[in-house]
PDB file of C-alpha atoms and ligand atoms in Angstrom:
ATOM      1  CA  UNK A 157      60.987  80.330  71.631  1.00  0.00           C
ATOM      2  CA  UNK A 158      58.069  80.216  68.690  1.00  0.00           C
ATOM      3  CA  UNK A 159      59.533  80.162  65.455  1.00  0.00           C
ATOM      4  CA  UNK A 160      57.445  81.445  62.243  1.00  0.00           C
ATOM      5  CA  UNK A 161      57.846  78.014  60.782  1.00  0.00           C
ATOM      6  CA  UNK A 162      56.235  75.653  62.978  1.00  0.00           C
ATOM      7  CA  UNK A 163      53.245  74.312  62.075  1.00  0.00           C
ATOM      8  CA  UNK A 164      50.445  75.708  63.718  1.00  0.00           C
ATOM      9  CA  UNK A 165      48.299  77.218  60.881  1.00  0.00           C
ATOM     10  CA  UNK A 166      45.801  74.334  60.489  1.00  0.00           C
ATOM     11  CA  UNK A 167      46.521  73.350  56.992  1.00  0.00           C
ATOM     12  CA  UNK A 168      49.581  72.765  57.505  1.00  0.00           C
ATOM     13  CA  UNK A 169      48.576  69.642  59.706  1.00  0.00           C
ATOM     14  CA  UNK A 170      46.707  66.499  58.323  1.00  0.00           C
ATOM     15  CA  UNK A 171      42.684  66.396  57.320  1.00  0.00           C
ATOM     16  CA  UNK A 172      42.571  63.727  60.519  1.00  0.00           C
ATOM     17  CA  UNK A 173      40.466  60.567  59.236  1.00  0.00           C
ATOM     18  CA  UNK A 174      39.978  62.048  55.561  1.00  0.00           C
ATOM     19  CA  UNK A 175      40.790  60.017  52.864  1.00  0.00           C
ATOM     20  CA  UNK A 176      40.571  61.466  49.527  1.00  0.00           C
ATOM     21  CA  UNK A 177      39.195  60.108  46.372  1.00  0.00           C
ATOM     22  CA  UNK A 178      36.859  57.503  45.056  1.00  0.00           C
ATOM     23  CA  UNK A 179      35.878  54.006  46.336  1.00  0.00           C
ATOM     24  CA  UNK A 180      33.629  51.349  46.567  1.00  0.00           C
ATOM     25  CA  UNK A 181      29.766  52.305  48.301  1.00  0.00           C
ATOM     26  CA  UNK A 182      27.633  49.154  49.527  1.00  0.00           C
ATOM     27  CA  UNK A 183      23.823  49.713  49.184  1.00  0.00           C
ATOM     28  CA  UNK A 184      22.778  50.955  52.706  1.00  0.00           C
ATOM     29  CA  UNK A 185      25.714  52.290  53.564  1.00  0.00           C
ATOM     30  CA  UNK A 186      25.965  55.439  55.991  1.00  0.00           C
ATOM     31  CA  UNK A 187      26.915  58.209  53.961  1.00  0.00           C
ATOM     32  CA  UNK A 188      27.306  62.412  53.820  1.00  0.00           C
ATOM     33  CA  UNK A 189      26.153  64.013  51.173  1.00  0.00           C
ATOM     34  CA  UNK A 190      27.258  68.237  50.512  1.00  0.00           C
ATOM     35  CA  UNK A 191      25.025  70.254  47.808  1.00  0.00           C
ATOM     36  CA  UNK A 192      26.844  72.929  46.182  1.00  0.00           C
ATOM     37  CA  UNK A 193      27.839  74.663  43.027  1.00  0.00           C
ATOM     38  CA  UNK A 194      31.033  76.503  42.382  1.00  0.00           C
ATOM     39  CA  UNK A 195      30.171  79.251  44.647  1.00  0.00           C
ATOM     40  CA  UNK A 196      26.696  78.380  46.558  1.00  0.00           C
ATOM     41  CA  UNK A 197      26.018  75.624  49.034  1.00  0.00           C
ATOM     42  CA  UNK A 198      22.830  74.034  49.779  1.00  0.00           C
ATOM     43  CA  UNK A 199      22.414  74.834  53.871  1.00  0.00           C
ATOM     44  CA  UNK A 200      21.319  71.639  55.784  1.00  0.00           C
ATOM     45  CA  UNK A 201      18.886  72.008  58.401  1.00  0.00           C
ATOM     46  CA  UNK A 202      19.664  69.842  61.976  1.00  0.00           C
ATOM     47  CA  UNK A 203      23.102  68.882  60.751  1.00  0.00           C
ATOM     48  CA  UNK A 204      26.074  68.793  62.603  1.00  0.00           C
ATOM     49  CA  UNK A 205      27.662  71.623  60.757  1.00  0.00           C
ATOM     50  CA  UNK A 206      25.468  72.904  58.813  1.00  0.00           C
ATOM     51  CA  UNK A 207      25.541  71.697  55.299  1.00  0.00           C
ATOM     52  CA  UNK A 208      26.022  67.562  55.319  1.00  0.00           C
ATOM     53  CA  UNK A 209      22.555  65.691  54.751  1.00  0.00           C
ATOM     54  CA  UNK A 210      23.282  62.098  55.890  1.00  0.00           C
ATOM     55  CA  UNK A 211      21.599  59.209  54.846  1.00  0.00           C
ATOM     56  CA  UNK A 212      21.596  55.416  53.359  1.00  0.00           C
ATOM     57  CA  UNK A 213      23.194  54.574  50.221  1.00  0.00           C
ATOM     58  CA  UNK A 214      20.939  53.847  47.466  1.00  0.00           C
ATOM     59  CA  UNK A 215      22.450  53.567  43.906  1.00  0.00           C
ATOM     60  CA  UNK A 216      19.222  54.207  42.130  1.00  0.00           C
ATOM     61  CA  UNK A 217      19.569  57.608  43.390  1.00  0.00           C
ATOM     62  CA  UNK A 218      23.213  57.973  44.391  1.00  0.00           C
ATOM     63  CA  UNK A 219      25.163  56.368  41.808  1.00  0.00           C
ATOM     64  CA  UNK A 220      25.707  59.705  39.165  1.00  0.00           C
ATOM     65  CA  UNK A 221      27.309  61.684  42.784  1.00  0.00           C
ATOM     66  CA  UNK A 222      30.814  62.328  43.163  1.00  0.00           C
ATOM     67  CA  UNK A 223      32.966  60.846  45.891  1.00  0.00           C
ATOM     68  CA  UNK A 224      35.099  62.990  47.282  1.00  0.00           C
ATOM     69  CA  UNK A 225      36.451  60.670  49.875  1.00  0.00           C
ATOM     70  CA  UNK A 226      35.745  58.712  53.205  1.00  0.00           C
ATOM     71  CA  UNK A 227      35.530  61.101  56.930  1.00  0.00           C
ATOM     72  CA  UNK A 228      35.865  58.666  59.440  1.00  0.00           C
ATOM     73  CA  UNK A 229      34.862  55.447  57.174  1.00  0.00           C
ATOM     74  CA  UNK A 230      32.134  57.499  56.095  1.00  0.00           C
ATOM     75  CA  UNK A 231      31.905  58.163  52.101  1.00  0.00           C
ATOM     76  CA  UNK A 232      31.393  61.811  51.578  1.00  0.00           C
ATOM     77  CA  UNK A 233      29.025  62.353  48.090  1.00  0.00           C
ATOM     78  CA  UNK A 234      29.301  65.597  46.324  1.00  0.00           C
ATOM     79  CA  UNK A 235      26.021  66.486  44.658  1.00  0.00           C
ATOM     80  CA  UNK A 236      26.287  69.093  41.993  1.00  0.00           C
ATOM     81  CA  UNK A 237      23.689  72.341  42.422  1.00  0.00           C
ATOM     82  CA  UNK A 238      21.195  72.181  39.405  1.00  0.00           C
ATOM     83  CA  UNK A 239      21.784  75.110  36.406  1.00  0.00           C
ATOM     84  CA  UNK A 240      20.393  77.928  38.246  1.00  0.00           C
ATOM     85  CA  UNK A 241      19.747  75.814  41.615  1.00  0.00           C
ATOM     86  CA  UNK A 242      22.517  77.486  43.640  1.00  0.00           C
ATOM     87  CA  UNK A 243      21.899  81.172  43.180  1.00  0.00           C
ATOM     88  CA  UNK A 244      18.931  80.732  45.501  1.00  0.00           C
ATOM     89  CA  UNK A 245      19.427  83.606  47.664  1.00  0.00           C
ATOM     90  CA  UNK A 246      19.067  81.109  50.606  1.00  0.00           C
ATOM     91  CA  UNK A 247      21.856  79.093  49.762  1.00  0.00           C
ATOM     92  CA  UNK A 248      24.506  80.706  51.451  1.00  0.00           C
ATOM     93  CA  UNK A 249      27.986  81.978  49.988  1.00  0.00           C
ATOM     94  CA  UNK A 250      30.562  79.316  50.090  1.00  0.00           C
ATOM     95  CA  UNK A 251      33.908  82.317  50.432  1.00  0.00           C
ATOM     96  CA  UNK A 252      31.490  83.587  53.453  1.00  0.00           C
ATOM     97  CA  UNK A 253      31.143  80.575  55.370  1.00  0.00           C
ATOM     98  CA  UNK A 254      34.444  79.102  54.464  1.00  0.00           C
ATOM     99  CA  UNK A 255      35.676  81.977  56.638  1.00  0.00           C
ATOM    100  CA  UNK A 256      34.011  81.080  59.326  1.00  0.00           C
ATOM    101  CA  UNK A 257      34.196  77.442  59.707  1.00  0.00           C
ATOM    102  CA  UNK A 258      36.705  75.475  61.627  1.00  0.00           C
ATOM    103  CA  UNK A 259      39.649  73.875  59.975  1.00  0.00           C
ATOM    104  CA  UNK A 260      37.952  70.611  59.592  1.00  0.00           C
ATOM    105  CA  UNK A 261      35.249  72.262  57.479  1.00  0.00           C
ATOM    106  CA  UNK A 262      37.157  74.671  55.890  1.00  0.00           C
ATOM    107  CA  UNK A 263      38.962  71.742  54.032  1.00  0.00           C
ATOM    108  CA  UNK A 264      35.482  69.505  53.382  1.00  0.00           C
ATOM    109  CA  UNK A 265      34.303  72.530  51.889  1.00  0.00           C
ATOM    110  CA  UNK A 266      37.595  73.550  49.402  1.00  0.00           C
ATOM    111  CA  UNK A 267      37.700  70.337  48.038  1.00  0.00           C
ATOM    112  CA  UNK A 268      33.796  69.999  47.629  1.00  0.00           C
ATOM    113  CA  UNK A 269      33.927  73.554  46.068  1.00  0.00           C
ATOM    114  CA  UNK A 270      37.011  72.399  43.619  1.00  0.00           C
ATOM    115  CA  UNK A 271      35.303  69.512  42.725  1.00  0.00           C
ATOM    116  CA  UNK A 272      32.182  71.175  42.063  1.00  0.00           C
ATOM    117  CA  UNK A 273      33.728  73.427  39.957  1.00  0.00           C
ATOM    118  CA  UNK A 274      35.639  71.019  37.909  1.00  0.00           C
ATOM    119  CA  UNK A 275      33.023  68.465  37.529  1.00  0.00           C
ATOM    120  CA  UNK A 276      31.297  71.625  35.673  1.00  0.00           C
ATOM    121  CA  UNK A 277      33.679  73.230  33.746  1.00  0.00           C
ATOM    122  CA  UNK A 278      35.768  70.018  32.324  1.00  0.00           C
ATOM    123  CA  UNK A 279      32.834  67.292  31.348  1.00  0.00           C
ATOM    124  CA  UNK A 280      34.150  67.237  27.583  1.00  0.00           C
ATOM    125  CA  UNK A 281      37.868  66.139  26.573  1.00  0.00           C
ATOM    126  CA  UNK A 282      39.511  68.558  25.637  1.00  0.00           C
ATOM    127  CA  UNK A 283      41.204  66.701  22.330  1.00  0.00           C
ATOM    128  CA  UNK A 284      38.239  65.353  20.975  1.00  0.00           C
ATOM    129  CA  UNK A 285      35.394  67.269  22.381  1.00  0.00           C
ATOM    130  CA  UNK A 286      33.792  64.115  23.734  1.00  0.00           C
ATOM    131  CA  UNK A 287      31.653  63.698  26.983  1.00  0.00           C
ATOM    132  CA  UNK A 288      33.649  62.358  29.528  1.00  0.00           C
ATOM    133  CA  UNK A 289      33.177  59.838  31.860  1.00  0.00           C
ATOM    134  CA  UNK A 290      34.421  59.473  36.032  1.00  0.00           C
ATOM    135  CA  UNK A 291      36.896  56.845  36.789  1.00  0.00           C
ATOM    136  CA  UNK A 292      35.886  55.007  39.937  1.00  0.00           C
ATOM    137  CA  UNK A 293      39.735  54.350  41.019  1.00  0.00           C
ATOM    138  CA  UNK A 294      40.927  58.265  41.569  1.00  0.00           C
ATOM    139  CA  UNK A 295      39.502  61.651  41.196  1.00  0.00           C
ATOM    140  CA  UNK A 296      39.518  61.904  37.245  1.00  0.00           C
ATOM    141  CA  UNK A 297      37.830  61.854  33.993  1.00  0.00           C
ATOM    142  CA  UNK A 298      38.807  59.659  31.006  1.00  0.00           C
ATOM    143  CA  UNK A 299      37.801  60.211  27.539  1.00  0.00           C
ATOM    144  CA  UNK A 300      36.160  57.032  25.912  1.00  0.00           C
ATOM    145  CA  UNK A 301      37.412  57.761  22.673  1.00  0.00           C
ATOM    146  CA  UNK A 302      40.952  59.144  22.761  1.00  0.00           C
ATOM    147  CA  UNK A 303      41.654  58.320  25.967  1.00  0.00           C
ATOM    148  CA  UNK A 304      42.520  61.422  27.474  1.00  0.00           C
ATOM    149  CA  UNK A 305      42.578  61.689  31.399  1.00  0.00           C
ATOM    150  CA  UNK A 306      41.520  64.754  33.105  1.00  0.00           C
ATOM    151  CA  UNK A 307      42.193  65.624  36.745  1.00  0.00           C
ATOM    152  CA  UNK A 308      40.800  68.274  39.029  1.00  0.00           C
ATOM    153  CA  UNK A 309      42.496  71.273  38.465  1.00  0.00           C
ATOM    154  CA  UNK A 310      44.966  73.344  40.812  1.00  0.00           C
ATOM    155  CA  UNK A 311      46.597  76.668  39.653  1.00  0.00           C
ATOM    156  CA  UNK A 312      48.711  77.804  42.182  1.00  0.00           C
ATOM    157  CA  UNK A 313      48.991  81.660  43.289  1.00  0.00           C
ATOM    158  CA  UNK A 314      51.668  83.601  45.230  1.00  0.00           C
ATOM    159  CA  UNK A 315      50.142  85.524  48.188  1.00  0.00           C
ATOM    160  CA  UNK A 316      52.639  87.379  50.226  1.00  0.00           C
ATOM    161  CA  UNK A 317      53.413  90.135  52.893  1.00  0.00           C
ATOM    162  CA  UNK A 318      55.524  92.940  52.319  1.00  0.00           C
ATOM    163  CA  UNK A 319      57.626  93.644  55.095  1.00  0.00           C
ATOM    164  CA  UNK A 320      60.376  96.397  56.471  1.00  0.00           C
ATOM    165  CA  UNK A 321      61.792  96.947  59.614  1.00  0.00           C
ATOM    166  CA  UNK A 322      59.316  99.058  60.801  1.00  0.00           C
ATOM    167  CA  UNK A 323      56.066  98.390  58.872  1.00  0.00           C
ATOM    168  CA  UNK A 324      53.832  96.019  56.978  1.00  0.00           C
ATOM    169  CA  UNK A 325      52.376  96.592  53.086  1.00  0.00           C
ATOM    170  CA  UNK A 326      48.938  96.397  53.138  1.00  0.00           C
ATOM    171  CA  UNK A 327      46.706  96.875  50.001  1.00  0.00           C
ATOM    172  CA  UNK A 328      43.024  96.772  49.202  1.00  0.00           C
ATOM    173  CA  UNK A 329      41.210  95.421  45.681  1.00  0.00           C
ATOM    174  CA  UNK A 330      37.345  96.744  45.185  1.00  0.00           C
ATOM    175  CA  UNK A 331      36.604  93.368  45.724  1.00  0.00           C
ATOM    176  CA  UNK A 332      37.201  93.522  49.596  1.00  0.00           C
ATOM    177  CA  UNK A 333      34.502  94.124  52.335  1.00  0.00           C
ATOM    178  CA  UNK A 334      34.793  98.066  53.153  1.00  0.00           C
ATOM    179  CA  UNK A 335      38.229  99.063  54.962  1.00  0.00           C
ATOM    180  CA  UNK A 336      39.918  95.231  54.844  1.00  0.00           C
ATOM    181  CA  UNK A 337      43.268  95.583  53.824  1.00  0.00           C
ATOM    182  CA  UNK A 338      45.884  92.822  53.046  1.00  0.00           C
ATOM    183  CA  UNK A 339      48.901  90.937  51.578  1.00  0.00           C
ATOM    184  CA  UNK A 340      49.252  91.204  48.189  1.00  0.00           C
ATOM    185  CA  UNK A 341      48.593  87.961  45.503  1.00  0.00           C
ATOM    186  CA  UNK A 342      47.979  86.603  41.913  1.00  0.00           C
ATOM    187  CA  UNK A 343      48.489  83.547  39.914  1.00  0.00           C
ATOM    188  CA  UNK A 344      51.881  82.199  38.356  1.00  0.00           C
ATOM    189  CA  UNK A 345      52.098  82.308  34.728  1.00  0.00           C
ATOM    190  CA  UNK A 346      52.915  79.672  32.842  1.00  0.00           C
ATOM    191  CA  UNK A 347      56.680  79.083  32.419  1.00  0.00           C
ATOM    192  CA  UNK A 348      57.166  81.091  35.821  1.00  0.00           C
ATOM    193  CA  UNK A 349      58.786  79.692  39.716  1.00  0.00           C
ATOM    194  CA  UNK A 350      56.866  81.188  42.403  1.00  0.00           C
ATOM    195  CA  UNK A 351      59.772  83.235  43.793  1.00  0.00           C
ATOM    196  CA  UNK A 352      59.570  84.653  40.155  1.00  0.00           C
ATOM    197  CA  UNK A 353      55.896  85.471  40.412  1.00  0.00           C
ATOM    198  CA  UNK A 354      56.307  86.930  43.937  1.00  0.00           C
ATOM    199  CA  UNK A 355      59.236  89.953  42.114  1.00  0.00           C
ATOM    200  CA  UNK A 356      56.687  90.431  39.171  1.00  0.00           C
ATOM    201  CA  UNK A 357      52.917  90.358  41.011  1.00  0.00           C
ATOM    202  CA  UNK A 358      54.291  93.141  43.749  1.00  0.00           C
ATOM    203  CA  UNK A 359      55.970  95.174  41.075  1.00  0.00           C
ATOM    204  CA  UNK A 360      53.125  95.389  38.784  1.00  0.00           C
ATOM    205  CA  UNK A 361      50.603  96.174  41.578  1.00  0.00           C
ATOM    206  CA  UNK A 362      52.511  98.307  44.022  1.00  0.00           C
ATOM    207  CA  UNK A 363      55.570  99.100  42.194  1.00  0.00           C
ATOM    208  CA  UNK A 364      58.085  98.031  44.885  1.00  0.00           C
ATOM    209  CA  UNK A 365      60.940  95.999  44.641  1.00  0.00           C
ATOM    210  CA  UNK A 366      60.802  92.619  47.210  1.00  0.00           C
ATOM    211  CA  UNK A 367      63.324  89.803  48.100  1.00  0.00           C
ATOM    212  CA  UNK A 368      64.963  87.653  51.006  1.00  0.00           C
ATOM    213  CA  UNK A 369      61.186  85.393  50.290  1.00  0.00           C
ATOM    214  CA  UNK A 370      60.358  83.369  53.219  1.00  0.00           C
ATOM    215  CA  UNK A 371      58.097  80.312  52.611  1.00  0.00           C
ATOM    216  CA  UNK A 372      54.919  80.162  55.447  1.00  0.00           C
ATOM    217  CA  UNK A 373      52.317  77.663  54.133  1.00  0.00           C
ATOM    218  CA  UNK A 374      49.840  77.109  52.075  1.00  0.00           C
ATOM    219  CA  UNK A 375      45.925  77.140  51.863  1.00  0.00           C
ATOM    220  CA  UNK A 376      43.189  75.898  49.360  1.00  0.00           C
ATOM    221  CA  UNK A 377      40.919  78.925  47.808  1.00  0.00           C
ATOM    222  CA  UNK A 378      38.752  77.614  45.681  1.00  0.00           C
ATOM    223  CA  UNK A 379      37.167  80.150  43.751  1.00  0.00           C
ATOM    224  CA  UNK A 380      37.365  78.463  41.257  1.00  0.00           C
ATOM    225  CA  UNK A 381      41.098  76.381  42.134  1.00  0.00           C
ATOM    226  CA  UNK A 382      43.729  78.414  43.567  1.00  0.00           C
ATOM    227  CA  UNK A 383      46.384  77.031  45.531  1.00  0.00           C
ATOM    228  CA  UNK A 384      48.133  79.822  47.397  1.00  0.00           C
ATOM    229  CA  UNK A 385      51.297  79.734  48.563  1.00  0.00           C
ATOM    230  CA  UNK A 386      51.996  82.489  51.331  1.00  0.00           C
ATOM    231  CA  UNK A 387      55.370  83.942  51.611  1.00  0.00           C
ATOM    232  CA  UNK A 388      57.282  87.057  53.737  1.00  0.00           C
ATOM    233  CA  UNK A 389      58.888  89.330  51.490  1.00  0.00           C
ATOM    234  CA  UNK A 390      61.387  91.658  52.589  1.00  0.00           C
ATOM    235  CA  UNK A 391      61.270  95.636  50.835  1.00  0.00           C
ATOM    236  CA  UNK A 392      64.210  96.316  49.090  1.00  0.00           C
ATOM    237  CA  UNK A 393      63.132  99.646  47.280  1.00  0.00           C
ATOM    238  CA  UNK A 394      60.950 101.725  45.252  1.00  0.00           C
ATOM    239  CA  UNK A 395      58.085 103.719  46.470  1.00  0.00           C
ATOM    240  CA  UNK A 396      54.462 102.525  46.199  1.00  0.00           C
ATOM    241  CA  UNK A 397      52.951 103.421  43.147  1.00  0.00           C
ATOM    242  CA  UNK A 398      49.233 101.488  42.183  1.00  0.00           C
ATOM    243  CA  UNK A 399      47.046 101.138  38.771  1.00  0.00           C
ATOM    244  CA  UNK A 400      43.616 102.183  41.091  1.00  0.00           C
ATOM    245  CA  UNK A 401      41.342  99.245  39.084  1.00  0.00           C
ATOM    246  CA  UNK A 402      43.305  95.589  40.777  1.00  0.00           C
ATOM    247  CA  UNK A 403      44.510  97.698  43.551  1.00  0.00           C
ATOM    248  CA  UNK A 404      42.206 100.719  44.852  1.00  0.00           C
ATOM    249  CA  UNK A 405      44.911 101.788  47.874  1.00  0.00           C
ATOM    250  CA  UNK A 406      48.326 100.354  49.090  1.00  0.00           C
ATOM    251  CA  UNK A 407      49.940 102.110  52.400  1.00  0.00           C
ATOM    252  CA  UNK A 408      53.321 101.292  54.678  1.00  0.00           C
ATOM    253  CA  UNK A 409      51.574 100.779  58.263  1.00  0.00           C
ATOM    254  CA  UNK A 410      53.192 100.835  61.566  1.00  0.00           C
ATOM    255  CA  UNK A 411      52.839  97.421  63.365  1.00  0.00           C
ATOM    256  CA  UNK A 412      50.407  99.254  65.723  1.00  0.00           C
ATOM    257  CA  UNK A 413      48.100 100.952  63.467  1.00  0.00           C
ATOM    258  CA  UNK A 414      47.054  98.156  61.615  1.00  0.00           C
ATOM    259  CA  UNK A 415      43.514  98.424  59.270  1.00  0.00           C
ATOM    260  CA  UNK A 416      40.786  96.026  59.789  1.00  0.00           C
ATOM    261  CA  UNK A 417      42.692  92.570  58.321  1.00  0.00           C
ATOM    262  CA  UNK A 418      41.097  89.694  57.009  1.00  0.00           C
ATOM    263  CA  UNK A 419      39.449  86.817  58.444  1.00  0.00           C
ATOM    264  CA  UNK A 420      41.706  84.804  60.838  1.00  0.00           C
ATOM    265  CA  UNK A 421      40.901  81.431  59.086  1.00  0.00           C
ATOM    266  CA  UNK A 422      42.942  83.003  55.881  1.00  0.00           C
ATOM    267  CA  UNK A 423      46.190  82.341  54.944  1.00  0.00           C
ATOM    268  CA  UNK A 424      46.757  86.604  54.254  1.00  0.00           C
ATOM    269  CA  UNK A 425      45.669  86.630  58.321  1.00  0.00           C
ATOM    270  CA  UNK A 426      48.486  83.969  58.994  1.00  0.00           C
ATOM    271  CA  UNK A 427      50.879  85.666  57.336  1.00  0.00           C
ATOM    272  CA  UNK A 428      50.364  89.155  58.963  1.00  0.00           C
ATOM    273  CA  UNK A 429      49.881  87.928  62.233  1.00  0.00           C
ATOM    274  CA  UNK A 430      52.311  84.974  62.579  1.00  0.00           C
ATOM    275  CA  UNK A 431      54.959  88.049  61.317  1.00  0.00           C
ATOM    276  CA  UNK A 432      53.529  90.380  64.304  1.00  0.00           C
ATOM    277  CA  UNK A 433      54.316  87.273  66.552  1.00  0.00           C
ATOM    278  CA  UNK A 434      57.568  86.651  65.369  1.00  0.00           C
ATOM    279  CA  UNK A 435      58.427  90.648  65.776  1.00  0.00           C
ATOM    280  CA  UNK A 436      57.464  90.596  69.606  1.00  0.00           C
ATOM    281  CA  UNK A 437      54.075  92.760  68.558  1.00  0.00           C
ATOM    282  CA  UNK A 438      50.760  91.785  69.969  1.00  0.00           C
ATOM    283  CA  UNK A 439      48.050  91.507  67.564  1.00  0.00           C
TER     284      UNK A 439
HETATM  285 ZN1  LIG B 207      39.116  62.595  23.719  1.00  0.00          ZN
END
């Protein structure tokens, strides 16, 4: 019998042949290189996927990229979009095609994207204010003068699915595409467990009260570092009550007249339909 708990959304499993972080590039080596800025990538014309330009490795040119890791013995070079480069409108819209890649990609692309977005926002230290410089044995930046490492940073997020016996929470934010609703989310605070974050984040946007948490997975979203952590929660009161500016609508819907739901490569997907599976209800 399927369980909700085995592993079957793909980030749950292994980045096969991916391993992260810096190391050592000999001139004329194969390598990948990905073009992107925090929220743009550079498309790639006659490339495998769509966005990797391979090529040899010359330091004269390559030296000042990031290395986000080795694909198959391969290094993988993050170069970072130009001030202004990446709102091209042909560059396409990383949330977009994140969607819609496969599992493989989808995780190339998060951690390019988190990188990217780090490598701009954090070159200074934030002690001493001074320009910082890449350490070539792990994916960080070390102040020259005070020392000060920085690494990539992850703020994790609870994203979870209201549940009762008879129907799912959904919600919309203005920020969807027009009539996608799902699971509700938002960051932890500082000082705050996630099973704490999960009672405050669904009472301040849909006023109900939620327990009996079950733990799912968790997914990458890096706009710009989220780590969400997705979660059932069961409804244990309150009626649904919403500001209308983080949360335009919130409804109860039978299992069989669901809205249009998010993309199926999201974790808010996994959690609604992995639930549906688990109740015996085709989605
Ligand atoms: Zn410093």
């Amino acid at each position: 019998m399927w369980h909700p708990l085995q592993a079957e959304f793909p980030q749950q499993q292994p980045l096969a042949g991916f391993l992260r972080g810096p190391s050592e590039i000999h001139t004329g080596e194969a390598v990948g290189i990905v073009t992107c800025g925090s929220s743009r990538i550079r498309p790639v014309k006659d490339s495998a996927n769509g966005w990797l330009e391979t090529t040899f490795y010359d330091p004269n040119k390559h030296a000042k990229l990031v290395v986000m890791g080795r694909k198959d013995g391969m290094p993988l070079l993050l170069r970072l979009a130009k001030p202004g480069q990446a709102k091209a409108e042909d560059w396409p819209n990383l949330r977009s095609w994140l969607l819609e890649s496969d599992p493989e990609s989808f995780d190339l692309l998060a951690t390019a994207a988190s990188l990217a977005n780090w490598q701009e926002q954090h070159r200074y230290c934030g002690r001493c204010g001074c320009k910082t410089q890449p350490r070539n044995d792990e994916y960080a930046h070390q102040c020259p003068r005070c020392h000060l490492r920085q690494y990539p940073r992850v703020s994790p997020c609870i994203i979870t699915l209201v549940w009762r016996e008879d129907a799912l929470l959904l919600a919309r934010s203005p920020r969807f595409a027009p009539g996608v609703y799902s699971t509700l989310a938002g960051f932890i605070e500082a000082g705050e467990s996630a099973e704490q974050a999960l009672h405050r984040e669904v009472e301040e946007e849909v006023s109900v009260k939620i327990g009996n948490f079950k733990y799912l997975g968790s997914q990458s979203w890096p706009f710009p570092n989220s780590l969400m952590l997705g979660y059932w929660a069961e409804y244990q009161g309150g009626d649904i009550a919403f500001d209308g500016i983080e949360i335009e609508d919130a409804q109860w819907y039978p299992f069989d007249q669901l809205p249009e739901l998010p993309a199926k490569a999201s974790i808010s997907r996994y959690l609604i339909d992995s639930f549906l599976r688990w109740k015996g209800v085709n989605s």
